[in-house]
Amino acid sequence: MGPEQVSRRNAMWDRIGRGELNGATTDALLLLHSLEAPADQAEIHAALGLLLQRVGRVAESRDRFALAAELTADDPRLQASYVADEAGSRFLLGDLAGAGREAERARHLGDRHANRFAVCEALNTLTGIALSEGRTADGLRLSKQAVSLQAAEKESTGGGPLSHLYHGLALVEMDRFADAEAAFAEGMRRSAIAGSVGQLTWYHCMGGLAHYLSGHWDEALIAARAGLDDADRTGTLIARPIGWAVVALVEGGRGNVTTAARLVAPREGALTAIGYPGEEWLSMARAAMAQEAEAAYQLFVEGWLHALRTPYFLGWRSLAPALVHHAVLLGHREMATEATAHAEAGAALSGGIASAVGAALRCRALLDGDADTAVASVEAFRRAGRPFALASACLDAARLIRARGYDDDAVTYVREAADIFHHLRATPWLARAGQRLMRLPTAAPVLRSAIGAPAGWLDLTTTEREVAKHVARGLTNPEIGAALFISPRTVQSHTSHIYAKLKIASRVQLTSVLRRHGLD
């Protein structure tokens, strides 16, 4: 390269680091028109591959990395990095066979020609493949190998390997959430030191998902929102579905439906079933807010089809039981049977990981209507450190136990669910648990103490609860109306009903009640 070309190349990488992707793309295309050396062309094609991957055009990124690898056939040490990059894009596309083939090739080239970056990236992809195939122990072993290399070199100018991210994800799959958090924190520290700001989006969003699963919902919101801010700042758009889904699952789970719906509104043309990584979590968030069971079912199916590209990677333990629940409810036995078989295979492959076993048992209990299996699911989830999944399993167990006529035992499980929902501040689910208790004759006298909600709260409609929470946040009637798309007069009517049901007389009292019970 001549001095002008070197200057433009350096500017391109600086822009990528700052998230100025349009300018970086222009620089890259101008360089391609003027560069002749194959190795120089390969670097620019790889830069375009990185840019395309960040914005979710993963198939095009795969092709650019493949071209870069082809152009460096006479330099196997450099070629190893581009083959590893291609393997990563293939994994994101759900092409597990192709990703595995290229990752092993990159690993071999990297080992043979002393390219630690390529070996680390290959191990990361092989970790993802192992997790996707349900081989969790293999995934953890591979991720440990990648982390141990430390990869001080940057054979790809796009930044160091994401070894700590994949290691953290393997730990999440093992239900080792504290260890996963430590792995994510170390990865973020390394990325910040290296100036790899685009990687922070992945760490924040995946860290947010881990917090959501482990019941630390406030931390999940903080991490996911930081990830979404990073995505906007650095152009790492491919990670946004995970961030959107985490925020929507927490906000929707706490009854803030308007906020959640705005985040996960379907985008025509997104082609969810074959879309970005993490689209299955968006489908789950949309389904949780669906007004009709059939609509929720269709969304779960959409997410399921997306998840099957990487069958046992992260989402199936949450998605399969929800899909089976709705499939059984609506009479779609074939789908319920298929998802249950898939979950049972995943539990067997996991080697007894509590959340995998719990998910499979919950699917089987729902499919067969078997209370004993539902109780076994609850026992498994109690060991998993996933409180929302545990509470959901408790509600299933209570319903099936009650069908056998054991009301007192059913009450025990509903109370356990209600305690968890109260801790999570998951008010709609708390209300659902309360309604279950109300239908159990032995439970009515202890309803309020069981669920920890103020007297009259369960009598409020969904809209009234939404209005009440906005009031507690200090919003005026016009502001509440704008947020909920209703008139200020309608807001006033709702507040009157709220006061009557809660036996209070003012906004000050309403705010005090909600804050006292963690419902604000």
Short mmCIF file of C-alpha atoms in Angstrom, two decimals:
data_model
loop_
_atom_site.label_atom_id
_atom_site.label_comp_id
_atom_site.label_asym_id
_atom_site.label_seq_id
_atom_site.Cartn_x
_atom_site.Cartn_y
_atom_site.Cartn_z
CA MET A 1 0.00 0.00 0.00
CA GLY A 2 1.06 3.56 -0.67
CA PRO A 3 0.97 6.25 2.05
CA GLU A 4 -2.49 7.47 1.01
CA GLN A 5 -3.88 3.95 1.03
CA VAL A 6 -2.35 3.22 4.43
CA SER A 7 -3.90 6.40 5.79
CA ARG A 8 -7.33 5.44 4.41
CA ARG A 9 -7.01 1.90 5.77
CA ASN A 10 -6.15 3.21 9.25
CA ALA A 11 -9.08 5.63 9.07
CA MET A 12 -11.37 2.74 8.10
CA TRP A 13 -10.43 0.71 11.16
CA ASP A 14 -10.72 3.77 13.41
CA ARG A 15 -14.23 4.37 12.08
CA ILE A 16 -15.19 0.75 12.68
CA GLY A 17 -13.98 1.11 16.25
CA ARG A 18 -16.09 4.23 16.75
CA GLY A 19 -19.17 2.66 15.15
CA GLU A 20 -19.07 4.93 12.07
CA LEU A 21 -19.99 2.08 9.78
CA ASN A 22 -21.15 4.07 6.76
CA GLY A 23 -17.87 5.97 6.52
CA ALA A 24 -15.87 2.80 7.12
CA THR A 25 -17.73 1.03 4.32
CA THR A 26 -16.99 3.89 1.91
CA ASP A 27 -13.31 3.73 2.83
CA ALA A 28 -13.28 -0.04 2.29
CA LEU A 29 -14.88 0.13 -1.16
CA LEU A 30 -12.54 2.92 -2.28
CA LEU A 31 -9.57 0.86 -1.14
CA LEU A 32 -10.75 -2.21 -3.04
CA HIS A 33 -10.70 -0.18 -6.26
CA SER A 34 -7.07 0.79 -5.76
CA LEU A 35 -5.40 -2.18 -4.08
CA GLU A 36 -3.68 -4.91 -6.08
CA ALA A 37 -1.87 -7.14 -3.58
CA PRO A 38 -4.06 -10.15 -2.65
CA ALA A 39 -3.21 -9.85 1.07
CA ASP A 40 -4.25 -6.17 1.07
CA GLN A 41 -7.50 -6.98 -0.73
CA ALA A 42 -8.11 -9.80 1.76
CA GLU A 43 -7.85 -7.40 4.70
CA ILE A 44 -10.45 -5.09 3.19
CA HIS A 45 -12.81 -7.93 2.32
CA ALA A 46 -12.49 -9.13 5.92
CA ALA A 47 -13.28 -5.59 7.16
CA LEU A 48 -16.40 -5.58 5.00
CA GLY A 49 -17.24 -9.00 6.42
CA LEU A 50 -17.06 -7.57 9.93
CA LEU A 51 -19.23 -4.58 8.97
CA LEU A 52 -21.83 -6.79 7.31
CA GLN A 53 -21.90 -9.13 10.29
CA ARG A 54 -22.44 -6.26 12.71
CA VAL A 55 -25.53 -5.05 10.87
CA GLY A 56 -26.96 -8.55 10.51
CA ARG A 57 -26.15 -9.25 6.86
CA VAL A 58 -24.48 -12.46 7.93
CA ALA A 59 -24.60 -14.44 4.66
CA GLU A 60 -22.78 -11.61 2.90
CA SER A 61 -20.24 -11.44 5.73
CA ARG A 62 -19.58 -15.17 5.36
CA ASP A 63 -18.88 -14.70 1.66
CA ARG A 64 -16.48 -11.79 2.28
CA PHE A 65 -14.52 -13.80 4.85
CA ALA A 66 -14.39 -16.76 2.47
CA LEU A 67 -13.02 -14.52 -0.26
CA ALA A 68 -10.40 -13.14 2.13
CA ALA A 69 -9.36 -16.71 2.97
CA GLU A 70 -9.09 -17.57 -0.71
CA LEU A 71 -6.93 -14.52 -1.40
CA THR A 72 -4.45 -15.53 1.32
CA ALA A 73 -4.01 -19.16 0.29
CA ASP A 74 -0.24 -18.61 0.02
CA ASP A 75 -0.05 -17.28 3.61
CA PRO A 76 -1.66 -19.98 5.78
CA ARG A 77 -0.96 -18.14 9.04
CA LEU A 78 -3.01 -15.15 7.90
CA GLN A 79 -5.54 -17.34 6.14
CA ALA A 80 -6.32 -19.09 9.43
CA SER A 81 -7.86 -15.88 10.83
CA TYR A 82 -10.17 -15.41 7.88
CA VAL A 83 -11.25 -19.05 7.91
CA ALA A 84 -12.07 -18.65 11.61
CA ASP A 85 -14.11 -15.51 10.82
CA GLU A 86 -16.00 -17.40 8.12
CA ALA A 87 -16.75 -20.20 10.60
CA GLY A 88 -18.22 -17.66 13.03
CA SER A 89 -20.56 -16.26 10.39
CA ARG A 90 -21.65 -19.76 9.41
CA PHE A 91 -22.53 -20.44 13.04
CA LEU A 92 -24.62 -17.27 13.27
CA LEU A 93 -26.49 -18.47 10.16
CA GLY A 94 -27.26 -21.80 11.83
CA ASP A 95 -25.03 -23.71 9.40
CA LEU A 96 -23.58 -25.95 12.09
CA ALA A 97 -22.00 -28.44 9.70
CA GLY A 98 -20.25 -25.74 7.66
CA ALA A 99 -19.25 -23.84 10.79
CA GLY A 100 -17.74 -26.98 12.31
CA ARG A 101 -15.82 -27.80 9.15
CA GLU A 102 -14.30 -24.34 8.81
CA ALA A 103 -13.63 -24.01 12.54
CA GLU A 104 -11.65 -27.25 12.57
CA ARG A 105 -9.76 -26.03 9.49
CA ALA A 106 -8.95 -22.72 11.18
CA ARG A 107 -7.91 -24.52 14.35
CA HIS A 108 -5.55 -26.77 12.40
CA LEU A 109 -4.03 -23.84 10.46
CA GLY A 110 -3.71 -21.75 13.60
CA ASP A 111 -2.01 -24.52 15.56
CA ARG A 112 0.36 -25.30 12.72
CA HIS A 113 1.30 -21.69 11.94
CA ALA A 114 1.24 -20.13 15.45
CA ASN A 115 -1.93 -18.03 15.02
CA ARG A 116 -3.52 -17.95 18.47
CA PHE A 117 -6.32 -15.64 17.35
CA ALA A 118 -7.50 -18.19 14.80
CA VAL A 119 -7.36 -21.01 17.34
CA CYS A 120 -9.35 -18.98 19.89
CA GLU A 121 -12.00 -17.97 17.34
CA ALA A 122 -12.25 -21.56 16.14
CA LEU A 123 -12.68 -22.79 19.70
CA ASN A 124 -15.39 -20.16 20.27
CA THR A 125 -17.32 -21.38 17.24
CA LEU A 126 -16.85 -25.01 18.29
CA THR A 127 -18.16 -24.04 21.74
CA GLY A 128 -21.29 -22.55 20.17
CA ILE A 129 -21.78 -25.67 18.05
CA ALA A 130 -21.39 -27.97 21.06
CA LEU A 131 -23.96 -25.95 23.03
CA SER A 132 -26.30 -25.93 20.02
CA GLU A 133 -26.07 -29.70 19.80
CA GLY A 134 -26.77 -30.14 23.51
CA ARG A 135 -23.19 -31.17 24.37
CA THR A 136 -22.92 -28.73 27.25
CA ALA A 137 -19.92 -30.35 28.95
CA ASP A 138 -18.01 -30.32 25.66
CA GLY A 139 -18.91 -26.67 25.19
CA LEU A 140 -17.60 -25.78 28.64
CA ARG A 141 -14.36 -27.68 27.99
CA LEU A 142 -13.79 -25.96 24.64
CA SER A 143 -14.54 -22.52 26.07
CA LYS A 144 -12.04 -23.10 28.87
CA GLN A 145 -9.39 -23.92 26.29
CA ALA A 146 -10.14 -20.70 24.40
CA VAL A 147 -9.99 -18.58 27.56
CA SER A 148 -6.74 -20.19 28.64
CA LEU A 149 -5.01 -19.09 25.44
CA GLN A 150 -5.72 -15.46 26.41
CA ALA A 151 -5.04 -14.51 22.77
CA ALA A 152 -2.94 -11.41 23.36
CA GLU A 153 -2.37 -11.08 19.62
CA LYS A 154 -4.86 -9.46 17.26
CA GLU A 155 -4.52 -11.34 14.02
CA SER A 156 -7.83 -9.77 12.98
CA THR A 157 -7.95 -5.99 13.20
CA GLY A 158 -11.62 -6.27 14.17
CA GLY A 159 -10.67 -7.02 17.75
CA GLY A 160 -9.71 -9.91 20.01
CA PRO A 161 -11.66 -13.15 20.30
CA LEU A 162 -14.92 -13.28 22.27
CA SER A 163 -13.71 -16.25 24.29
CA HIS A 164 -15.09 -15.00 27.62
CA LEU A 165 -18.51 -14.44 26.04
CA TYR A 166 -18.74 -18.05 24.86
CA HIS A 167 -17.35 -19.26 28.18
CA GLY A 168 -20.03 -17.29 30.00
CA LEU A 169 -22.74 -18.75 27.77
CA ALA A 170 -21.50 -22.27 28.49
CA LEU A 171 -21.71 -21.49 32.21
CA VAL A 172 -25.26 -20.16 31.79
CA GLU A 173 -26.21 -23.45 30.15
CA MET A 174 -24.72 -25.21 33.21
CA ASP A 175 -26.91 -23.03 35.51
CA ARG A 176 -23.72 -21.53 36.97
CA PHE A 177 -24.89 -17.93 36.83
CA ALA A 178 -22.41 -16.36 39.25
CA ASP A 179 -19.50 -17.86 37.31
CA ALA A 180 -21.08 -16.68 34.04
CA GLU A 181 -21.35 -13.14 35.38
CA ALA A 182 -17.66 -13.19 36.29
CA ALA A 183 -16.75 -14.43 32.80
CA PHE A 184 -18.79 -11.68 31.14
CA ALA A 185 -17.22 -9.05 33.41
CA GLU A 186 -13.70 -10.21 32.52
CA GLY A 187 -14.54 -10.22 28.83
CA MET A 188 -15.90 -6.69 29.04
CA ARG A 189 -12.76 -5.55 30.84
CA ARG A 190 -10.56 -7.00 28.11
CA SER A 191 -12.70 -5.57 25.31
CA ALA A 192 -12.64 -2.12 26.89
CA ILE A 193 -8.84 -2.21 27.25
CA ALA A 194 -8.46 -3.34 23.64
CA GLY A 195 -10.86 -0.65 22.40
CA SER A 196 -13.16 -3.31 20.91
CA VAL A 197 -16.29 -1.33 21.73
CA GLY A 198 -18.51 -3.31 19.37
CA GLN A 199 -17.99 -6.39 21.51
CA LEU A 200 -19.47 -4.66 24.56
CA THR A 201 -22.92 -4.90 22.96
CA TRP A 202 -22.75 -8.69 23.04
CA TYR A 203 -21.49 -8.81 26.61
CA HIS A 204 -24.19 -6.46 27.88
CA CYS A 205 -27.04 -8.15 26.02
CA MET A 206 -26.03 -11.70 26.87
CA GLY A 207 -25.27 -10.65 30.44
CA GLY A 208 -28.76 -9.16 30.59
CA LEU A 209 -30.24 -12.44 29.41
CA ALA A 210 -28.33 -14.34 32.11
CA HIS A 211 -29.64 -11.92 34.75
CA TYR A 212 -33.18 -12.38 33.44
CA LEU A 213 -32.94 -16.16 33.66
CA SER A 214 -31.40 -16.07 37.14
CA GLY A 215 -34.12 -13.75 38.48
CA HIS A 216 -32.06 -10.56 38.79
CA TRP A 217 -34.48 -8.54 36.71
CA ASP A 218 -33.33 -5.05 37.73
CA GLU A 219 -29.76 -5.95 36.71
CA ALA A 220 -31.12 -7.49 33.51
CA LEU A 221 -32.75 -4.19 32.55
CA ILE A 222 -29.57 -2.23 33.23
CA ALA A 223 -27.39 -4.59 31.20
CA ALA A 224 -29.79 -4.95 28.27
CA ARG A 225 -30.37 -1.22 27.99
CA ALA A 226 -26.62 -0.64 28.07
CA GLY A 227 -26.30 -3.18 25.27
CA LEU A 228 -28.93 -1.41 23.19
CA ASP A 229 -27.14 1.90 23.74
CA ASP A 230 -23.89 0.24 22.66
CA ALA A 231 -25.61 -1.18 19.58
CA ASP A 232 -26.76 2.27 18.51
CA ARG A 233 -23.34 3.75 19.22
CA THR A 234 -21.24 1.09 17.50
CA GLY A 235 -23.62 -0.21 14.85
CA THR A 236 -23.67 -3.71 16.33
CA LEU A 237 -27.28 -4.16 15.26
CA ILE A 238 -27.12 -7.94 15.15
CA ALA A 239 -27.22 -8.14 18.96
CA ARG A 240 -30.30 -5.93 19.37
CA PRO A 241 -32.95 -8.69 19.35
CA ILE A 242 -31.49 -10.12 22.56
CA GLY A 243 -31.45 -6.68 24.21
CA TRP A 244 -34.97 -5.84 23.08
CA ALA A 245 -36.27 -9.20 24.24
CA VAL A 246 -34.72 -8.97 27.72
CA VAL A 247 -36.14 -5.49 28.33
CA ALA A 248 -39.55 -6.54 26.99
CA LEU A 249 -39.66 -9.77 29.00
CA VAL A 250 -38.93 -7.89 32.23
CA GLU A 251 -41.17 -4.90 31.52
CA GLY A 252 -43.98 -7.10 30.23
CA GLY A 253 -43.54 -9.49 33.14
CA ARG A 254 -43.99 -6.54 35.48
CA GLY A 255 -47.09 -5.31 33.72
CA ASN A 256 -45.49 -2.44 31.81
CA VAL A 257 -47.09 -3.66 28.62
CA THR A 258 -46.91 -0.40 26.68
CA THR A 259 -43.14 -0.15 27.09
CA ALA A 260 -42.63 -3.79 26.22
CA ALA A 261 -44.91 -3.75 23.18
CA ARG A 262 -43.13 -0.75 21.73
CA LEU A 263 -39.80 -2.60 21.88
CA VAL A 264 -40.91 -5.85 20.29
CA ALA A 265 -43.44 -4.63 17.73
CA PRO A 266 -43.15 -7.01 14.76
CA ARG A 267 -41.20 -5.59 11.82
CA GLU A 268 -42.60 -6.80 8.50
CA GLY A 269 -39.78 -8.20 6.42
CA ALA A 270 -37.72 -9.25 9.46
CA LEU A 271 -38.57 -12.90 8.62
CA THR A 272 -38.36 -13.91 12.27
CA ALA A 273 -38.17 -17.67 11.70
CA ILE A 274 -34.92 -17.20 9.75
CA GLY A 275 -33.88 -13.82 11.16
CA TYR A 276 -31.17 -12.49 13.47
CA PRO A 277 -29.72 -14.52 16.34
CA GLY A 278 -31.98 -14.13 19.37
CA GLU A 279 -35.23 -13.73 17.43
CA GLU A 280 -36.69 -16.65 19.40
CA TRP A 281 -36.50 -14.53 22.56
CA LEU A 282 -38.36 -11.73 20.80
CA SER A 283 -41.06 -14.23 19.83
CA MET A 284 -41.36 -15.28 23.48
CA ALA A 285 -41.70 -11.67 24.58
CA ARG A 286 -44.40 -11.00 21.97
CA ALA A 287 -46.25 -14.17 22.92
CA ALA A 288 -46.25 -13.18 26.60
CA MET A 289 -48.19 -10.04 25.68
CA ALA A 290 -50.59 -11.64 23.20
CA GLN A 291 -54.24 -11.18 24.07
CA GLU A 292 -55.41 -14.48 22.55
CA ALA A 293 -54.01 -17.97 23.11
CA GLU A 294 -53.95 -18.73 19.37
CA ALA A 295 -51.89 -15.59 18.68
CA ALA A 296 -49.46 -16.54 21.45
CA TYR A 297 -49.20 -20.06 20.06
CA GLN A 298 -48.31 -18.82 16.57
CA LEU A 299 -45.59 -16.62 18.04
CA PHE A 300 -44.16 -19.54 20.01
CA VAL A 301 -44.12 -21.64 16.83
CA GLU A 302 -42.32 -18.82 15.01
CA GLY A 303 -39.69 -18.68 17.74
CA TRP A 304 -39.42 -22.46 17.81
CA LEU A 305 -38.68 -22.64 14.10
CA HIS A 306 -35.96 -20.03 14.51
CA ALA A 307 -34.46 -21.84 17.50
CA LEU A 308 -34.21 -25.13 15.61
CA ARG A 309 -31.31 -23.71 13.58
CA THR A 310 -29.21 -24.02 16.75
CA PRO A 311 -31.46 -26.53 18.53
CA TYR A 312 -30.12 -26.55 22.09
CA PHE A 313 -28.56 -23.10 22.31
CA LEU A 314 -29.91 -21.05 25.26
CA GLY A 315 -33.58 -20.62 24.36
CA TRP A 316 -35.10 -24.10 24.25
CA ARG A 317 -35.48 -24.56 28.02
CA SER A 318 -37.73 -21.49 28.18
CA LEU A 319 -39.44 -21.91 24.83
CA ALA A 320 -40.32 -25.61 24.76
CA PRO A 321 -42.56 -25.67 27.88
CA ALA A 322 -44.39 -22.51 26.78
CA LEU A 323 -44.95 -23.96 23.32
CA VAL A 324 -46.19 -27.28 24.72
CA HIS A 325 -48.53 -25.48 27.14
CA HIS A 326 -50.24 -23.58 24.34
CA ALA A 327 -50.18 -26.49 21.92
CA VAL A 328 -51.96 -28.74 24.44
CA LEU A 329 -54.42 -25.97 25.31
CA LEU A 330 -55.37 -25.49 21.66
CA GLY A 331 -55.34 -29.15 20.67
CA HIS A 332 -52.14 -29.14 18.60
CA ARG A 333 -50.97 -32.50 19.89
CA GLU A 334 -48.49 -33.17 17.13
CA MET A 335 -46.54 -30.00 17.85
CA ALA A 336 -46.72 -30.63 21.61
CA THR A 337 -45.40 -34.15 21.13
CA GLU A 338 -42.58 -32.98 18.86
CA ALA A 339 -41.45 -30.24 21.25
CA THR A 340 -41.61 -32.62 24.24
CA ALA A 341 -39.46 -35.20 22.44
CA HIS A 342 -36.98 -32.44 21.56
CA ALA A 343 -36.82 -31.29 25.19
CA GLU A 344 -36.35 -34.82 26.50
CA ALA A 345 -33.51 -35.38 24.05
CA GLY A 346 -31.92 -32.12 25.23
CA ALA A 347 -32.21 -33.15 28.88
CA ALA A 348 -30.57 -36.50 28.11
CA LEU A 349 -27.73 -34.81 26.22
CA SER A 350 -27.16 -32.31 29.04
CA GLY A 351 -26.04 -34.97 31.46
CA GLY A 352 -28.56 -34.02 34.13
CA ILE A 353 -28.36 -30.21 34.21
CA ALA A 354 -31.23 -29.15 36.44
CA SER A 355 -32.87 -26.59 34.14
CA ALA A 356 -32.72 -28.97 31.16
CA VAL A 357 -34.26 -31.80 33.18
CA GLY A 358 -36.89 -29.43 34.61
CA ALA A 359 -37.87 -28.15 31.15
CA ALA A 360 -38.22 -31.67 29.77
CA LEU A 361 -40.26 -32.88 32.74
CA ARG A 362 -42.50 -29.83 32.52
CA CYS A 363 -43.17 -30.53 28.82
CA ARG A 364 -43.99 -34.17 29.58
CA ALA A 365 -46.27 -33.20 32.48
CA LEU A 366 -48.19 -30.76 30.28
CA LEU A 367 -48.47 -33.25 27.42
CA ASP A 368 -49.64 -36.14 29.60
CA GLY A 369 -51.51 -34.11 32.22
CA ASP A 370 -49.45 -35.87 34.89
CA ALA A 371 -49.19 -34.25 38.32
CA ASP A 372 -46.31 -36.43 39.55
CA THR A 373 -44.17 -35.42 36.58
CA ALA A 374 -45.08 -31.77 37.19
CA VAL A 375 -43.90 -32.08 40.79
CA ALA A 376 -40.64 -33.65 39.57
CA SER A 377 -40.23 -30.65 37.24
CA VAL A 378 -40.61 -28.27 40.19
CA GLU A 379 -38.01 -30.21 42.16
CA ALA A 380 -35.57 -29.97 39.26
CA PHE A 381 -36.11 -26.23 38.82
CA ARG A 382 -35.52 -25.66 42.53
CA ARG A 383 -31.90 -26.71 41.84
CA ALA A 384 -31.54 -24.63 38.70
CA GLY A 385 -31.42 -21.05 40.00
CA ARG A 386 -34.06 -19.94 37.47
CA PRO A 387 -36.87 -18.51 39.62
CA PHE A 388 -39.33 -17.49 36.89
CA ALA A 389 -39.12 -20.95 35.35
CA LEU A 390 -39.62 -22.45 38.81
CA ALA A 391 -42.69 -20.32 39.49
CA SER A 392 -44.21 -21.23 36.13
CA ALA A 393 -43.61 -24.92 36.86
CA CYS A 394 -45.27 -24.46 40.26
CA LEU A 395 -48.43 -23.11 38.62
CA ASP A 396 -48.53 -26.13 36.28
CA ALA A 397 -48.09 -28.49 39.23
CA ALA A 398 -50.83 -26.76 41.19
CA ARG A 399 -53.30 -27.04 38.33
CA LEU A 400 -52.59 -30.72 37.74
CA ILE A 401 -52.59 -31.55 41.46
CA ARG A 402 -55.92 -29.81 41.91
CA ALA A 403 -57.36 -31.84 39.04
CA ARG A 404 -56.67 -34.89 41.22
CA GLY A 405 -58.58 -33.30 44.09
CA TYR A 406 -55.69 -32.33 46.37
CA ASP A 407 -56.52 -28.69 47.03
CA ASP A 408 -54.20 -28.25 50.02
CA ASP A 409 -51.17 -29.48 48.06
CA ALA A 410 -52.13 -27.21 45.16
CA VAL A 411 -52.20 -24.21 47.51
CA THR A 412 -48.61 -24.92 48.56
CA TYR A 413 -47.36 -24.72 44.98
CA VAL A 414 -49.37 -21.60 44.14
CA ARG A 415 -47.98 -19.88 47.24
CA GLU A 416 -44.45 -20.77 46.17
CA ALA A 417 -45.12 -19.31 42.72
CA ALA A 418 -46.70 -16.18 44.23
CA ASP A 419 -43.72 -15.58 46.50
CA ILE A 420 -41.38 -15.72 43.52
CA PHE A 421 -43.55 -13.44 41.37
CA HIS A 422 -43.75 -10.97 44.26
CA HIS A 423 -39.95 -10.96 44.60
CA LEU A 424 -39.60 -10.37 40.84
CA ARG A 425 -42.34 -7.71 40.99
CA ALA A 426 -44.06 -9.65 38.20
CA THR A 427 -47.49 -8.20 38.91
CA PRO A 428 -49.51 -9.85 36.11
CA TRP A 429 -48.15 -13.24 37.12
CA LEU A 430 -48.76 -12.41 40.76
CA ALA A 431 -52.36 -11.66 39.85
CA ARG A 432 -52.58 -14.96 37.99
CA ALA A 433 -51.32 -16.80 41.06
CA GLY A 434 -53.84 -14.93 43.16
CA GLN A 435 -56.67 -15.95 40.86
CA ARG A 436 -55.55 -19.57 41.16
CA LEU A 437 -55.64 -19.23 44.95
CA MET A 438 -59.09 -17.69 44.86
CA ARG A 439 -60.38 -20.78 43.07
CA LEU A 440 -59.01 -23.03 45.81
CA PRO A 441 -61.49 -23.16 48.72
CA THR A 442 -58.84 -23.64 51.40
CA ALA A 443 -56.83 -20.66 50.21
CA ALA A 444 -59.19 -17.68 50.31
CA PRO A 445 -58.58 -16.72 53.98
CA VAL A 446 -54.82 -16.50 53.43
CA LEU A 447 -54.82 -15.05 49.96
CA ARG A 448 -53.38 -11.67 50.82
CA SER A 449 -50.57 -12.97 52.96
CA ALA A 450 -49.74 -15.56 50.32
CA ILE A 451 -49.23 -13.14 47.49
CA GLY A 452 -48.09 -10.02 49.32
CA ALA A 453 -50.30 -7.69 47.26
CA PRO A 454 -52.44 -4.88 48.71
CA ALA A 455 -56.11 -5.53 49.36
CA GLY A 456 -58.10 -4.96 46.19
CA TRP A 457 -55.12 -5.14 43.82
CA LEU A 458 -56.28 -8.34 42.19
CA ASP A 459 -59.66 -6.73 41.52
CA LEU A 460 -58.08 -4.14 39.24
CA THR A 461 -58.20 -4.66 35.49
CA THR A 462 -54.96 -4.81 33.50
CA THR A 463 -55.45 -1.22 32.33
CA GLU A 464 -56.23 -0.03 35.86
CA ARG A 465 -53.01 -1.58 37.15
CA GLU A 466 -51.10 0.12 34.33
CA VAL A 467 -52.69 3.48 35.20
CA ALA A 468 -51.96 2.96 38.91
CA LYS A 469 -48.27 2.38 38.25
CA HIS A 470 -48.04 5.48 36.05
CA VAL A 471 -49.69 7.50 38.82
CA ALA A 472 -47.14 6.15 41.30
CA ARG A 473 -44.38 7.36 38.98
CA GLY A 474 -45.77 10.88 39.19
CA LEU A 475 -47.26 11.19 35.69
CA THR A 476 -50.17 13.53 35.09
CA ASN A 477 -53.45 12.35 33.54
CA PRO A 478 -52.54 13.76 30.08
CA GLU A 479 -49.12 12.07 30.28
CA ILE A 480 -50.69 8.75 31.28
CA GLY A 481 -53.23 9.08 28.50
CA ALA A 482 -50.48 9.69 25.94
CA ALA A 483 -48.51 6.67 27.19
CA LEU A 484 -51.53 4.34 27.09
CA PHE A 485 -53.24 5.89 24.04
CA ILE A 486 -56.38 6.84 25.97
CA SER A 487 -57.96 10.19 26.81
CA PRO A 488 -57.25 12.08 30.07
CA ARG A 489 -60.96 11.73 30.90
CA THR A 490 -60.65 7.94 30.62
CA VAL A 491 -57.58 8.07 32.87
CA GLN A 492 -59.60 9.99 35.45
CA SER A 493 -62.33 7.35 35.29
CA HIS A 494 -59.78 4.59 35.83
CA THR A 495 -58.24 6.38 38.83
CA SER A 496 -61.68 6.70 40.43
CA HIS A 497 -62.22 2.96 40.07
CA ILE A 498 -58.73 2.30 41.46
CA TYR A 499 -59.39 4.45 44.54
CA ALA A 500 -62.66 2.65 45.20
CA LYS A 501 -61.19 -0.84 44.83
CA LEU A 502 -58.11 -0.09 46.95
CA LYS A 503 -60.16 1.91 49.47
CA ILE A 504 -57.98 5.01 49.21
CA ALA A 505 -58.72 8.62 48.33
CA SER A 506 -55.67 10.24 46.73
CA ARG A 507 -52.66 9.89 44.45
CA VAL A 508 -50.39 10.21 47.47
CA GLN A 509 -52.04 7.21 49.11
CA LEU A 510 -51.92 5.23 45.87
CA THR A 511 -48.20 5.92 45.44
CA SER A 512 -47.54 4.91 49.05
CA VAL A 513 -49.48 1.65 48.69
CA LEU A 514 -47.72 0.63 45.49
CA ARG A 515 -44.27 1.47 46.79
CA ARG A 516 -44.91 -0.38 50.04
CA HIS A 517 -45.72 -3.53 48.10
CA GLY A 518 -43.02 -3.17 45.43
CA LEU A 519 -45.56 -2.53 42.67
CA ASP A 520 -44.42 0.92 41.57
#
